[in-house]
Every structure is written in structure tokens, then in C-alpha cells.
CSV table of C-alpha atoms and ligand atoms in Angstrom, one decimal:
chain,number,residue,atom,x,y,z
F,1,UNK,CA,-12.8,-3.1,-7.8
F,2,UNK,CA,-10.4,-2.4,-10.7
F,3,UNK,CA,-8.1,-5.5,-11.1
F,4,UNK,CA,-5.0,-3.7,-9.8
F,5,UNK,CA,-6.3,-2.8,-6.6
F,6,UNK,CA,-7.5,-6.7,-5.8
F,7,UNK,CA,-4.4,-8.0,-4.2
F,8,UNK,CA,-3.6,-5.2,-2.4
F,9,UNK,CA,-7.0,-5.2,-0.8
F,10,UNK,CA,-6.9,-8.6,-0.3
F,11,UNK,CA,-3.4,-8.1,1.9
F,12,UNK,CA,-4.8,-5.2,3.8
F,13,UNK,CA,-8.1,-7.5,4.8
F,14,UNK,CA,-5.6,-10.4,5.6
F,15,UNK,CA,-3.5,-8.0,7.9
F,16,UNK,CA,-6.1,-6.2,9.6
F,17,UNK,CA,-9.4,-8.4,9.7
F,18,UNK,CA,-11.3,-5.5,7.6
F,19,UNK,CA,-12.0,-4.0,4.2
F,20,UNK,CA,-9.7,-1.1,3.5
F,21,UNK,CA,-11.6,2.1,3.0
F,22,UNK,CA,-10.0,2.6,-0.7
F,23,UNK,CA,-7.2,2.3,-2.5
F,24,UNK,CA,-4.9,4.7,-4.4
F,25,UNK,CA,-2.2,5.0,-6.6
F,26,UNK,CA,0.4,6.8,-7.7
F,27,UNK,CA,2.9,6.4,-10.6
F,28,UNK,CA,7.0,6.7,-10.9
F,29,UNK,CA,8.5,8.6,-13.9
F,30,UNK,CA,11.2,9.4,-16.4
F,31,UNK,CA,12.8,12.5,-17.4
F,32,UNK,CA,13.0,13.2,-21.2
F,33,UNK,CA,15.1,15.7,-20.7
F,34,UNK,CA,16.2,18.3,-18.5
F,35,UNK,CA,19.2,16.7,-15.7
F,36,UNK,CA,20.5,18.4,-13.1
F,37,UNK,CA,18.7,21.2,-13.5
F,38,UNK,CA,16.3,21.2,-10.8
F,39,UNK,CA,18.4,22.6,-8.3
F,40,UNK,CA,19.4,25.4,-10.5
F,41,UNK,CA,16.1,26.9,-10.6
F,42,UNK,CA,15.6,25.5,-14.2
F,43,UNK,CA,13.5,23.5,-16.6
F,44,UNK,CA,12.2,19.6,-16.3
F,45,UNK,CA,10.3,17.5,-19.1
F,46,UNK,CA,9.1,14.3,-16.8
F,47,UNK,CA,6.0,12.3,-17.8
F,48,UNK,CA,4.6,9.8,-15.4
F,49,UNK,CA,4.6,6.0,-16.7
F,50,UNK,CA,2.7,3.0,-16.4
F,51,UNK,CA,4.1,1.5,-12.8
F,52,UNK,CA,2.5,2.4,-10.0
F,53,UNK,CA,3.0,2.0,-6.0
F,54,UNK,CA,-0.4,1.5,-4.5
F,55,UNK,CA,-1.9,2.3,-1.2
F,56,UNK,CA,-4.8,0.2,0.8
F,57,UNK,CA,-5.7,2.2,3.3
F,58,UNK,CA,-8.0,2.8,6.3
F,59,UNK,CA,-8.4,4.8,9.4
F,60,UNK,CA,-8.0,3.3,12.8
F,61,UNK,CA,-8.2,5.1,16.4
F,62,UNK,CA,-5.2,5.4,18.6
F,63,UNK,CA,-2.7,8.0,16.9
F,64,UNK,CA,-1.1,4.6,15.6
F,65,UNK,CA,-0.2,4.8,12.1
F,66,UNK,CA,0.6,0.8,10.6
F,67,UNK,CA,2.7,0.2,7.6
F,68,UNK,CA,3.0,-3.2,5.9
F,69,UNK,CA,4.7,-3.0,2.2
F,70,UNK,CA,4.5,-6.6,0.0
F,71,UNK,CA,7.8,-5.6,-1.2
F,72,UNK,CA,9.7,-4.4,2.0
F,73,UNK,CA,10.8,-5.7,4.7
F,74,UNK,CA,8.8,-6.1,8.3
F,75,UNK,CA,5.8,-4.1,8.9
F,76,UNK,CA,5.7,-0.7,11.1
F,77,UNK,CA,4.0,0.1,13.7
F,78,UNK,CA,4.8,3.8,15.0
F,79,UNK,CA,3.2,6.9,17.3
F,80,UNK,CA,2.6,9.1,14.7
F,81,UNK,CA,3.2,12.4,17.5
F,82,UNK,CA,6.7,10.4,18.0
F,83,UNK,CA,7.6,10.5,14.0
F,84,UNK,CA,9.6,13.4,12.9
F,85,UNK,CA,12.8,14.3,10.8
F,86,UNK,CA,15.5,11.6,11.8
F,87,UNK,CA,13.2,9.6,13.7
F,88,UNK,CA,12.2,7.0,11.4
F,89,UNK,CA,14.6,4.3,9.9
F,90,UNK,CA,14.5,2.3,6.4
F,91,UNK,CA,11.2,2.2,3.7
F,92,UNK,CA,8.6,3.7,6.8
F,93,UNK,CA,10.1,6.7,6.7
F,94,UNK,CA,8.2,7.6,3.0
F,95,UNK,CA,4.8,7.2,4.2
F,96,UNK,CA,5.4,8.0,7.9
F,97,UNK,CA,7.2,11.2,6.8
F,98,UNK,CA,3.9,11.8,4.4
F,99,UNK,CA,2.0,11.5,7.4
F,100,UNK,CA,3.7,14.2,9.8
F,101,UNK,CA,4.0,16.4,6.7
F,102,UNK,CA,0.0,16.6,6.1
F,103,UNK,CA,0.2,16.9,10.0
F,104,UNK,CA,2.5,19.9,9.7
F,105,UNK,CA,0.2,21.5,7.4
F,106,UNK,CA,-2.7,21.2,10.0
F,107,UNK,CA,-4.6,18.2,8.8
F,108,UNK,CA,-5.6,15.6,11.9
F,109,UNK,CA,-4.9,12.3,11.6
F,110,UNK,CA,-6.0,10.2,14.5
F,111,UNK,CA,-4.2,6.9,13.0
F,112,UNK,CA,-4.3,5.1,10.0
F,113,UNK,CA,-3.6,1.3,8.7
F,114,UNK,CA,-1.5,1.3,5.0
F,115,UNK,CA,-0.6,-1.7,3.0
F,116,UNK,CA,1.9,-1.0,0.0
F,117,UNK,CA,2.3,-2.6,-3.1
F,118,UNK,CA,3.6,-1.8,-6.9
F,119,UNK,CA,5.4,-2.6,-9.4
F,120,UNK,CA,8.0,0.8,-9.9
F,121,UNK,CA,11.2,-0.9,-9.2
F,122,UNK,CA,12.9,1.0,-6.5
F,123,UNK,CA,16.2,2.5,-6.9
F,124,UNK,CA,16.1,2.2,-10.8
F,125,UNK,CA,15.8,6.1,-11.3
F,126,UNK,CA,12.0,5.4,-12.0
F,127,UNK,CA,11.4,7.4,-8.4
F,128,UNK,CA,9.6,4.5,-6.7
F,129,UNK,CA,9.9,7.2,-3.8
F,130,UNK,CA,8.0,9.8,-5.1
F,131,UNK,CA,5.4,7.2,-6.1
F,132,UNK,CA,5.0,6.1,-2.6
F,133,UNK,CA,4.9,9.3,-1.1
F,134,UNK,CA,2.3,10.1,-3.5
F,135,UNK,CA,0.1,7.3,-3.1
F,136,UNK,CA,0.3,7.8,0.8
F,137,UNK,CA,-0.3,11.1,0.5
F,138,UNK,CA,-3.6,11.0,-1.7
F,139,UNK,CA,-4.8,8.0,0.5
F,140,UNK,CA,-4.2,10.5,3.5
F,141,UNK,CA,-5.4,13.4,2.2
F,142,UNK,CA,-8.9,11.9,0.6
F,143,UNK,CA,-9.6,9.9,4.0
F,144,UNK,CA,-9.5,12.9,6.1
F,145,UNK,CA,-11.0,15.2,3.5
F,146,UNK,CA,-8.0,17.6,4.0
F,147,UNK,CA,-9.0,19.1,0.7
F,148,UNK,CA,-5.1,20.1,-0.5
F,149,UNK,CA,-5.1,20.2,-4.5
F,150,UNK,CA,-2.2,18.6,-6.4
F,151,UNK,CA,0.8,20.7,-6.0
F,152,UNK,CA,0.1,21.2,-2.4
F,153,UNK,CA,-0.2,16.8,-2.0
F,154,UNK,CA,3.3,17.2,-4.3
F,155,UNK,CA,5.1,19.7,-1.7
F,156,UNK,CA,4.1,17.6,1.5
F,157,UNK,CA,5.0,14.4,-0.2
F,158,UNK,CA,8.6,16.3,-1.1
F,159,UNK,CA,8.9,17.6,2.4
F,160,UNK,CA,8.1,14.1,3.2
F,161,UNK,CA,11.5,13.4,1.7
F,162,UNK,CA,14.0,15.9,2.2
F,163,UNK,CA,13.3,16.4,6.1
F,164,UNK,CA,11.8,13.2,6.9
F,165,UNK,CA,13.5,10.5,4.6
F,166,UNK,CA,16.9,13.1,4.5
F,167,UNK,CA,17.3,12.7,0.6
F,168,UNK,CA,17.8,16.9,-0.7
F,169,UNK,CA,15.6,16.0,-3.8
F,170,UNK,CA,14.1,18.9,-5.8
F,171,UNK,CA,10.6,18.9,-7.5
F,172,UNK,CA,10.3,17.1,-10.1
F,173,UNK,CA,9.6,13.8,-8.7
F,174,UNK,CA,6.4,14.9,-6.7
F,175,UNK,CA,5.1,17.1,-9.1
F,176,UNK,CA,4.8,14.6,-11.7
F,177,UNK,CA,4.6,11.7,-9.7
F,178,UNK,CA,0.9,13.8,-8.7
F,179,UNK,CA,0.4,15.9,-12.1
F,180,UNK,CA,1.3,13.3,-15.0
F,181,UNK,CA,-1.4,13.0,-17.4
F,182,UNK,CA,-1.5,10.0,-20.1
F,183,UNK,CA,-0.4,11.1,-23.8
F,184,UNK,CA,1.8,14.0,-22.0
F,185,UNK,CA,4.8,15.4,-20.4
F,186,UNK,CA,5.0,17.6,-17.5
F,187,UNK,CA,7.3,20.9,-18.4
F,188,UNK,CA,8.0,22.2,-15.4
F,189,UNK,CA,9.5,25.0,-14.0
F,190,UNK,CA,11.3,24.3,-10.9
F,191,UNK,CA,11.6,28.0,-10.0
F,192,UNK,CA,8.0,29.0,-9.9
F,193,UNK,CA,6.4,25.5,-10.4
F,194,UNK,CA,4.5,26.6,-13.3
F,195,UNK,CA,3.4,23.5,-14.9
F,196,UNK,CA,2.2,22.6,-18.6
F,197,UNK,CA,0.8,19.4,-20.0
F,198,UNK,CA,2.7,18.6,-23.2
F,199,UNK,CA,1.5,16.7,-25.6
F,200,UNK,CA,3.4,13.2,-26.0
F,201,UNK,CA,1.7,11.2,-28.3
F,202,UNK,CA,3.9,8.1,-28.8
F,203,UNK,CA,1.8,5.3,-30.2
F,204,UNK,CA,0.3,7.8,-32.6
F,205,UNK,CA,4.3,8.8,-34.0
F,206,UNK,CA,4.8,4.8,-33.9
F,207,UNK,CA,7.6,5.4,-31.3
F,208,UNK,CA,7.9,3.6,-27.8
F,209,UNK,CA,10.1,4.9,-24.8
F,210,UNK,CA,12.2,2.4,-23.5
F,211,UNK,CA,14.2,2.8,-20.0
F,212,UNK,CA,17.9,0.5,-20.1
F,213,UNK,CA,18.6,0.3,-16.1
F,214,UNK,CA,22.4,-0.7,-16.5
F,215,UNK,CA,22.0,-2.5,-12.6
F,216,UNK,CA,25.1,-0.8,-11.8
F,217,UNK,CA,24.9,1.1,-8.6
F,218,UNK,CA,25.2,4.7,-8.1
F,219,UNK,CA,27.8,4.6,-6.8
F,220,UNK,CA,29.7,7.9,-6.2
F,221,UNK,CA,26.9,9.4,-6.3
F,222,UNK,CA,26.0,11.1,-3.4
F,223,UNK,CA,29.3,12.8,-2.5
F,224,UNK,CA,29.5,13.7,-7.1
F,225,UNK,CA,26.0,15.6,-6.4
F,226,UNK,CA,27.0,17.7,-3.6
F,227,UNK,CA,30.3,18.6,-5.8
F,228,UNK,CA,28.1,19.2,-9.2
F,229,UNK,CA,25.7,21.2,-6.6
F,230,UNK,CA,28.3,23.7,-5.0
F,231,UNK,CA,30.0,24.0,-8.6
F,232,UNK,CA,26.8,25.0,-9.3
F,233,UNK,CA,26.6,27.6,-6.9
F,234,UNK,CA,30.1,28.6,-6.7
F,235,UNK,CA,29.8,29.2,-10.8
F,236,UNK,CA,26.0,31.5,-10.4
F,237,UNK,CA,28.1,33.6,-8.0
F,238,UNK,CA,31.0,34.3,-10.2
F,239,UNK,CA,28.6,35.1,-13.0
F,240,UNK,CA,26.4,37.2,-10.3
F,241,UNK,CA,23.1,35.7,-11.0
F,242,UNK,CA,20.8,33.9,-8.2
F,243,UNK,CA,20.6,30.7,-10.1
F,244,UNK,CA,22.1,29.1,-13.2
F,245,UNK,CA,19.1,29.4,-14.6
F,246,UNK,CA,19.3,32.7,-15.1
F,247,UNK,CA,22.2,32.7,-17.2
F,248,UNK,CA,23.6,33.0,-21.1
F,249,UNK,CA,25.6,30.9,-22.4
F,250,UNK,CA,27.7,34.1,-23.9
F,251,UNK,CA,27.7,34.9,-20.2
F,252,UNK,CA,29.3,31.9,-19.3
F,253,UNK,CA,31.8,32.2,-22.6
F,254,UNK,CA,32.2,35.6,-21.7
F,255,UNK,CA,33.5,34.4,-17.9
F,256,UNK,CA,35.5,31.2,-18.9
F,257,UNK,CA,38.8,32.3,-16.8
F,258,UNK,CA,36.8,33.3,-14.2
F,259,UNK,CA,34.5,30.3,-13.8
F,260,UNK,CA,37.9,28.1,-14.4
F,261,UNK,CA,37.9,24.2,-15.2
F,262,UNK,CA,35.9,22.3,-14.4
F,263,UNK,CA,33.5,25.5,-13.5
F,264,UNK,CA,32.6,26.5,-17.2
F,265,UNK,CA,31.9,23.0,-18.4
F,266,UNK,CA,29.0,22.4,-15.3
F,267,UNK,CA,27.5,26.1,-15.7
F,268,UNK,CA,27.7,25.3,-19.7
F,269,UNK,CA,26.0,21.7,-19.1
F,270,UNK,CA,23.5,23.6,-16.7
F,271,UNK,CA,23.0,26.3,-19.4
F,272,UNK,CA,22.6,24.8,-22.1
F,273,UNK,CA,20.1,21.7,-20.9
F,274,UNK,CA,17.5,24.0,-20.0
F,275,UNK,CA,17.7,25.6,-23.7
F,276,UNK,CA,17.6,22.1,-24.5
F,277,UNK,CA,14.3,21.7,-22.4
F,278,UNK,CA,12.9,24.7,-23.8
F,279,UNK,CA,13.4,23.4,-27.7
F,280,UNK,CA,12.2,20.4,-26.5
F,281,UNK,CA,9.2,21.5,-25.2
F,282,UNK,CA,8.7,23.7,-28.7
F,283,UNK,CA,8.8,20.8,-30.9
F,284,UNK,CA,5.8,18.8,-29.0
F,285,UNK,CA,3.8,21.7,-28.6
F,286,UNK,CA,4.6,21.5,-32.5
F,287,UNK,CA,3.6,17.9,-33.1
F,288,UNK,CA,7.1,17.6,-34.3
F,289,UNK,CA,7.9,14.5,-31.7
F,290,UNK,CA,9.8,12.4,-33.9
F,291,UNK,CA,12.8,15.2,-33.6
F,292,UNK,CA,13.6,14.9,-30.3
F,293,UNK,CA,16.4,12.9,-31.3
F,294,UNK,CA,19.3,15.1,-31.7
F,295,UNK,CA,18.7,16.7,-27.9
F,296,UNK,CA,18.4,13.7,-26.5
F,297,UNK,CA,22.0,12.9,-28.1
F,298,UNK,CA,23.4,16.7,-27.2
F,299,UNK,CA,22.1,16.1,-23.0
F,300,UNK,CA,23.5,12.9,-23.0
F,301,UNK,CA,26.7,14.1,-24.4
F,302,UNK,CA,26.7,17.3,-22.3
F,303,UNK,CA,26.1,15.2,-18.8
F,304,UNK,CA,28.9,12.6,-20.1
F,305,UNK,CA,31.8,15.6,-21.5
F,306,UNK,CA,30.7,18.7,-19.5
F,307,UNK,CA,29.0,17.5,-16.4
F,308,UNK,CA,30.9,14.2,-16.0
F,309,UNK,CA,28.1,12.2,-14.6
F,310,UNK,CA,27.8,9.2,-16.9
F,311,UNK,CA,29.5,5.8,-16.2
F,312,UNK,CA,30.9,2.8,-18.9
F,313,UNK,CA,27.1,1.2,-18.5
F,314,UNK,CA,25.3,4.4,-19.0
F,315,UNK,CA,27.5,5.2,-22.5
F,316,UNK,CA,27.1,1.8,-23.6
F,317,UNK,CA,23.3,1.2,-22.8
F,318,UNK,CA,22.9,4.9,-24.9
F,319,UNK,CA,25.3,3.7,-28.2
F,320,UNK,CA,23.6,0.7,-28.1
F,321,UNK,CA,20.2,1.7,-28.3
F,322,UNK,CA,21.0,4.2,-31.0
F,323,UNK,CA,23.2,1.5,-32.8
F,324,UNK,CA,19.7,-0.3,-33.1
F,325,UNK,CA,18.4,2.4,-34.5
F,326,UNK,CA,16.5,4.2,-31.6
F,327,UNK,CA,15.6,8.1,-32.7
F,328,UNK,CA,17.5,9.3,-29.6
F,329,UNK,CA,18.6,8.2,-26.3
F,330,UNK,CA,20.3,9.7,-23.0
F,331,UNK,CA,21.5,8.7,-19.2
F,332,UNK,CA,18.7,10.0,-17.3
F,333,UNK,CA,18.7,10.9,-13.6
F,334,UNK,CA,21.7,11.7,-11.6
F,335,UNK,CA,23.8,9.2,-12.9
F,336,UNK,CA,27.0,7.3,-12.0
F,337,UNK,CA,24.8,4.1,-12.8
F,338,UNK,CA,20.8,3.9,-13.0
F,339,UNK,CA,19.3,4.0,-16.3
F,340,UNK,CA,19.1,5.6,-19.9
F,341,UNK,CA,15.9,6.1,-21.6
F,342,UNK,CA,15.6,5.7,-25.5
F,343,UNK,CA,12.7,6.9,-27.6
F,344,UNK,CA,12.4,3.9,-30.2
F,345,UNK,CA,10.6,3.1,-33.4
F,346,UNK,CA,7.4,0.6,-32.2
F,347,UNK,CA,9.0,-2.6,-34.1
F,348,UNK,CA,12.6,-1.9,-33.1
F,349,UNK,CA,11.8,-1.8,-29.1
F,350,UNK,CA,12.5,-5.5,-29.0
F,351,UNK,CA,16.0,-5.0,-30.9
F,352,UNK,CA,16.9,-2.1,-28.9
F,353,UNK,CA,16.7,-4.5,-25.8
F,354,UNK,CA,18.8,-7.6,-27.7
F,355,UNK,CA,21.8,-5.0,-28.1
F,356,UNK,CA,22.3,-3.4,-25.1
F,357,UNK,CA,22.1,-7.1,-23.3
F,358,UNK,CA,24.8,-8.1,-26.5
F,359,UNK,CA,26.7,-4.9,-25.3
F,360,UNK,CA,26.9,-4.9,-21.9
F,361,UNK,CA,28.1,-8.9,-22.1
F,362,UNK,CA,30.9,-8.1,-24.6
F,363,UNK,CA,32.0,-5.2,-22.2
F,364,UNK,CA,31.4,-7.9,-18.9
F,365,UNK,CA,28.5,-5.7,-17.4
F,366,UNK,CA,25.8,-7.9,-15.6
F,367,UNK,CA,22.3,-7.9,-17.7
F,368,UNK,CA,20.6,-4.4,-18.2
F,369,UNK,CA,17.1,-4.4,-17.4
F,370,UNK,CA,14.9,-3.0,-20.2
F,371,UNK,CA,11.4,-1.6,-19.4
F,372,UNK,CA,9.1,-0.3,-22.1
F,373,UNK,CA,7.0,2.3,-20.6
F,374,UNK,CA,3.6,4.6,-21.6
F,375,UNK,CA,3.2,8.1,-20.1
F,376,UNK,CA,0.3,7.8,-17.8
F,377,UNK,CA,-1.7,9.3,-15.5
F,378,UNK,CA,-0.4,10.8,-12.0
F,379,UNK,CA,-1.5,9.7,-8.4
F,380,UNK,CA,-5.5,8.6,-8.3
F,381,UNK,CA,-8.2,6.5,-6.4
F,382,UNK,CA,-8.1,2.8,-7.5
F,383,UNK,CA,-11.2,1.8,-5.6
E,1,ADP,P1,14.0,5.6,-6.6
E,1,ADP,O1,13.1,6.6,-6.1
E,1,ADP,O2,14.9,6.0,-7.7
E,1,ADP,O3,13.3,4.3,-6.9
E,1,ADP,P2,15.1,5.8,-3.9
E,1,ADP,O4,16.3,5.3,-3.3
E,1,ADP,O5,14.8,7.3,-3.9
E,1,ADP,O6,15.1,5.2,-5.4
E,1,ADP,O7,13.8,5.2,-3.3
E,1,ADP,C1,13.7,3.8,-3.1
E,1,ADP,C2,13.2,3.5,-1.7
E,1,ADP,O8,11.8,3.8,-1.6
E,1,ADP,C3,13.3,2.0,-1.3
E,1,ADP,O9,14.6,1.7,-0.8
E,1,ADP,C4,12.2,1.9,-0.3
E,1,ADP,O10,12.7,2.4,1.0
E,1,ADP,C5,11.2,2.8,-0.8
E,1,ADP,N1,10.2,2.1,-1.6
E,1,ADP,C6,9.9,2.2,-3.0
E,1,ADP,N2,9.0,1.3,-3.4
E,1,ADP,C7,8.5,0.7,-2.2
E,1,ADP,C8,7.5,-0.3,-2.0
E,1,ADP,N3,6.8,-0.8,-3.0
E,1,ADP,N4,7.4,-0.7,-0.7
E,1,ADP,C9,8.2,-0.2,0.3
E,1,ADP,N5,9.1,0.7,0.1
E,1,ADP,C10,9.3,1.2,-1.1
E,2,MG,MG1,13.8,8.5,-5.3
């Protein structure tokens, strides 16, 4: 048994009195780039990292489905015919919505036992969520043979979340959470969820990614999200396409008194961060990692100026990590608080993390939390 799936074997034997049948695992993620894009039809560069939730897991008679996490609060114990959308409260509802989703798409259960661990910190924009949901739904899926490939595990686990959880997520998170591949990122397109594994080969350019979680709350954020999503929607109409996605930025130019303010600042943001993907993705197919730096700058700029979703911590993590002499950084995730990402030179990581703490105590911000990370593989059996 591979040393990460010990203790969490070891709490599913001391909860149920047997072995689990296996254990599986499934990562969280960053973005590079690509934000708020997803629910314009548009381009996402995610890779999966190196935290993982994990899943012991084991069949049991009944039509009982059992959920103990080590990091949540009491364990579950629901009928799975009686779980459904709004019918399961707090951290159950990943897995238990995982579980009527793979039973939505025909595959039996009977019951199951699940015992959670892992180390993605939830609420961090690392998408602990999708990493449970994946994990569940792998551990699912392999037990009862259901034979569903990887996008089709990714869809369940995000139906899992939007109707069961009630969180209006896109599909990044799943996809990647499922897909990720170490050494690469994920480009995605959210329209047709055409996927391709981009080369990200960080140790070799002597760079690390670093994620600065500022600890500040998103606050805000869920009413600012349904704003930037109907501005979103209220601006592809004026311009007469289906999705933002579909536009020019000399479209949006071209329609600046009609889109209004702030109208043409969100369709610009939206427009011009899926070119920014797109360059992106050009210069790793090109080897040419090391000049991702000025569009990491431009997003973060464009979500801060055009799209207005940074915050005070979210600048400050960004100027500090570039004042210590990262290649590029950016807010990533829907922002209001959460974390930036930096891509750093190896033997600066360490001084990247000693200036944002130096900044956010001169500006009184609590401790930042800084996390080096390694694109990884996506959701997999442990044991
Ligand atoms: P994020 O996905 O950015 O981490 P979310 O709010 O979408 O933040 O998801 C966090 C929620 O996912 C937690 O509040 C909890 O309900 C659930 N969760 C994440 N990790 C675990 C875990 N190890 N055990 C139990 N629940 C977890
Ligand atoms: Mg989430």
C-alpha cells in the first residue's frame, strides 16, 4: 500500500471493523490563466497539483451510503434513494451528490462505506471540492465497474455540485481535477470540452509555481459573480453573439456606447483573457515557458482594472511576489480574496514567500499562506 493511502485505510478499518476495498485519489488545482471565462464559453489553462483528497472506500448492503471525513465534522449516514438536490446539508453533500449523480446516469449502487482524507486546503481556490467529488466519484465508479471514462466521471462529479451541493460552477474544476497529467496543463475548452495536455515543464525551466492564499474571505463574492455573470450576458446580447467567447475585441471597440460602462470593460476583460489563454497555450506548445510572464501580469491587471474582482490582499500578494523577482504572477479564481499564484525562479521561491508575509504585515493583513505546488497527475487508485 503506497504510503499515502496508510492512514486513511487505517481510519476506514477503525470505523468499520474491515479492510476498505481500495483507495483513490484525486487532486485540487490552479489556473494559470484563463478567469472568468468559463461561463462564457471560453478558454482555461488549469493543471492539477500535488494535494490530493483521498477516498477509502467499500461496498456495504442496505442502500446506506456512510461518510466519515478526518477533516470535517461528524460522520453521515444517509438513504441514498432519499439524497437528491437540496436534500443534503454541509461537506456530505460532495460525495452524497457524487453518488445520486452516477445513480442518475444508471449505475446501481446498493450502499457504500467512504472515509475522506487530504491535504487540499478547502476554500483556498485550490478546489478541494472538485477533488472530493473526484475521488468519490472514481472510488464509485471502479467499485461498481460502471465503466464511465474521464470526462464522463468529470460531468457527474460537476452535476454533483451544481444541483446537489447548489454551487453554479463551470468545468474546469472536474475536468482537471480527473484529466491533469504531471509535467502538464490542461487547455481546455469550456464550450466543446476539447481537452489538450500542455507541456509544463517547471523543474526543467528552473521555475516553481507558488499559490499566496491572502486568508481573506471571499467575501462579496457570491452576489459580484452573479453581477460579472449577467454583465456577461447582457454584453453577448448587445454584441449579438451566443457567448463572449465568440467575440473581437474590435467588436467590442466597435460597440463601446452600446455595451456602456461598466459593460465594455467586463466583455473587454472576457475577450481579451481567452486571447490571453490562447498565447499562453502557444508559447508552451513552443517550449517558450519562461515567457509567461507578461500575461500573467496583463490577466491580473485586466481582472483588477476591467473586471474589478481583485481585493487590497490579492494586489499586494501579486506586487509582492514580482517585487521578489517572480517571472509573473496573478489573482487566480474568482477573487474578492483567495489566492494569487506566481511562477518563480527555483531559488527565489523562499524569497517570494518572506515578502508577501513582510507586505501583508506592513499593510495589517493577517499571514498569507504560501504553498509551492507541482503539476500532477488527476484522480487515480492509491491501493
Ligand atoms: P474550494 O473548492 O475552493 O476548496 P469550496 O467552498 O468549493 O472551496 O469547497 C470546500 C468544501 O468542500 C468544504 O467546505 C467541505 O464541505 C468540502 N471539503 C473539501 N475537502 C474536504 C475534506 N477533506 N473532507 C470533507 N469535506 C471537504
Ligand atoms: Mg470549490
Amino acid at each position: 500500500m503506497s504510503d499515502r493511502a496508510g492512514p486513511v485505510a487505517a481510519a476506514f478499518r477503525e470505523w468499520t471493523g474491515r479492510d476498505p476495498e481500495g483507495v483513490w485519489a484525486a487532486p485540487g488545482r490552479v489556473n494559470l490563466i484563463g478567469e472568468h471565462t468559463d461561463y462564457n464559453d471560453g478558454f482555461v489553462l488549469p493543471a492539477a497539483i500535488d494535494r490530493l483528497v483521498l477516498v477509502a472506500a467499500g461496498r456495504r448492503d442496505g442502500g446506506r451510503l456512510r461518510l466519515w471525513s478526518r477533516q470535517a465534522g461528524p460522520p453521515a449516514d444517509l438513504e441514498l434513494a432519499a439524497v437528491g438536490p437540496g436534500r443534503v446539508e454541509g461537506w456530505a453533500a460532495y460525495p452524497a451528490g457524487v453518488a445520486w449523480a452516477l445513480g442518475q446516469a444508471g449505475v446501481e449502487l446498493g450502499g457504500a462505506d467512504l472515509v475522506v482524507d487530504g491535504d487540499v486546503p478547502a476554500g483556498s481556490g485550490l478546489s478541494s471540492s472538485a477533488a472530493l467529488e473526484c475521488a468519490t466519484a472514481t472510488a464509485l465508479a471502479d467499485l461498481h465497474g460502471a465503466g464511465l471514462d474521464r470526462p464522463a466521471l468529470a460531468a457527474l462529479a460537476r452535476r454533483a455540485e451544481n444541483e446537489v451541493v447548489g454551487v453554479p460552477s463551470g468545468a474546469m474544476d472536474q475536468m482537471v481535477s480527473m484529466l491533469g497529467r504531471a509535467g502538464h496543463a490542461l487547455f481546455l475548452d469550456t464550450r466543446s470540452l476539447a481537452t489538450e495536455q500542455v507541456p509544463l515543464p517547471l523543474e526543467a525551466a528552473g521555475l516553481c509555481l507558488v499559490v499566496l492564499d491572502t486568508r481573506a474571505g471571499h467575501r462579496l463574492v457570491d452576489g459580484a459573480y452573479a453581477d460579472r455573470r449577467a454583465a456577461c450576458e447582457a454584453a453577448a446580447a448587445t454584441l449579438g453573439v451566443a457567448a463572449l467567447r465568440d467575440a473581437t475585441l474590435a467588436q467590442v471597440e466597435q460597440h463601446r456606447t452600446a455595451l456602456g460602462e461598466p459593460g465594455l470593460r467586463r466583455a473587454r476583460h472576457v475577450v481579451t483573457e481567452n486571447a490571453r489563454v490562447l498565447e499562453a497555450v502557444a508559447l508552451l506548445r513552443a517550449g517558450e515557458l519562461d515567457r509567461l510572464g507578461p500575461l500573467l501580469a496583463a490577466s491580473h491587471a485586466s481582472l483588477r482594472d476591467d473586471y474589478e474582482v481583485s481585493s487590497p490582499e490579492l494586489d499586494t500578494a501579486v506586487a509582492a511576489a514580482v517585487e521578489a523577482g517572480a517571472v509573473g504572477a496573478r489573482m487566480t479564481g474568482a477573487g474578492f480574496g483567495g489566492s494569487a499564484i506566481a511562477l518563480v525562479p527555483a531559488e527565489l521561491a523562499s524569497q517570494v514567500g518572506d515578502r508577501a508575509r513582510e507586505a501583508f504585515a506592513a499593510a495589517g493583513f493577517g499571514p498569507p499562506e504560501i504553498t509551492p505546488v507541482v503539476p500532477s497527475d488527476g484522480a487515480r487508485r492509491l491501493a
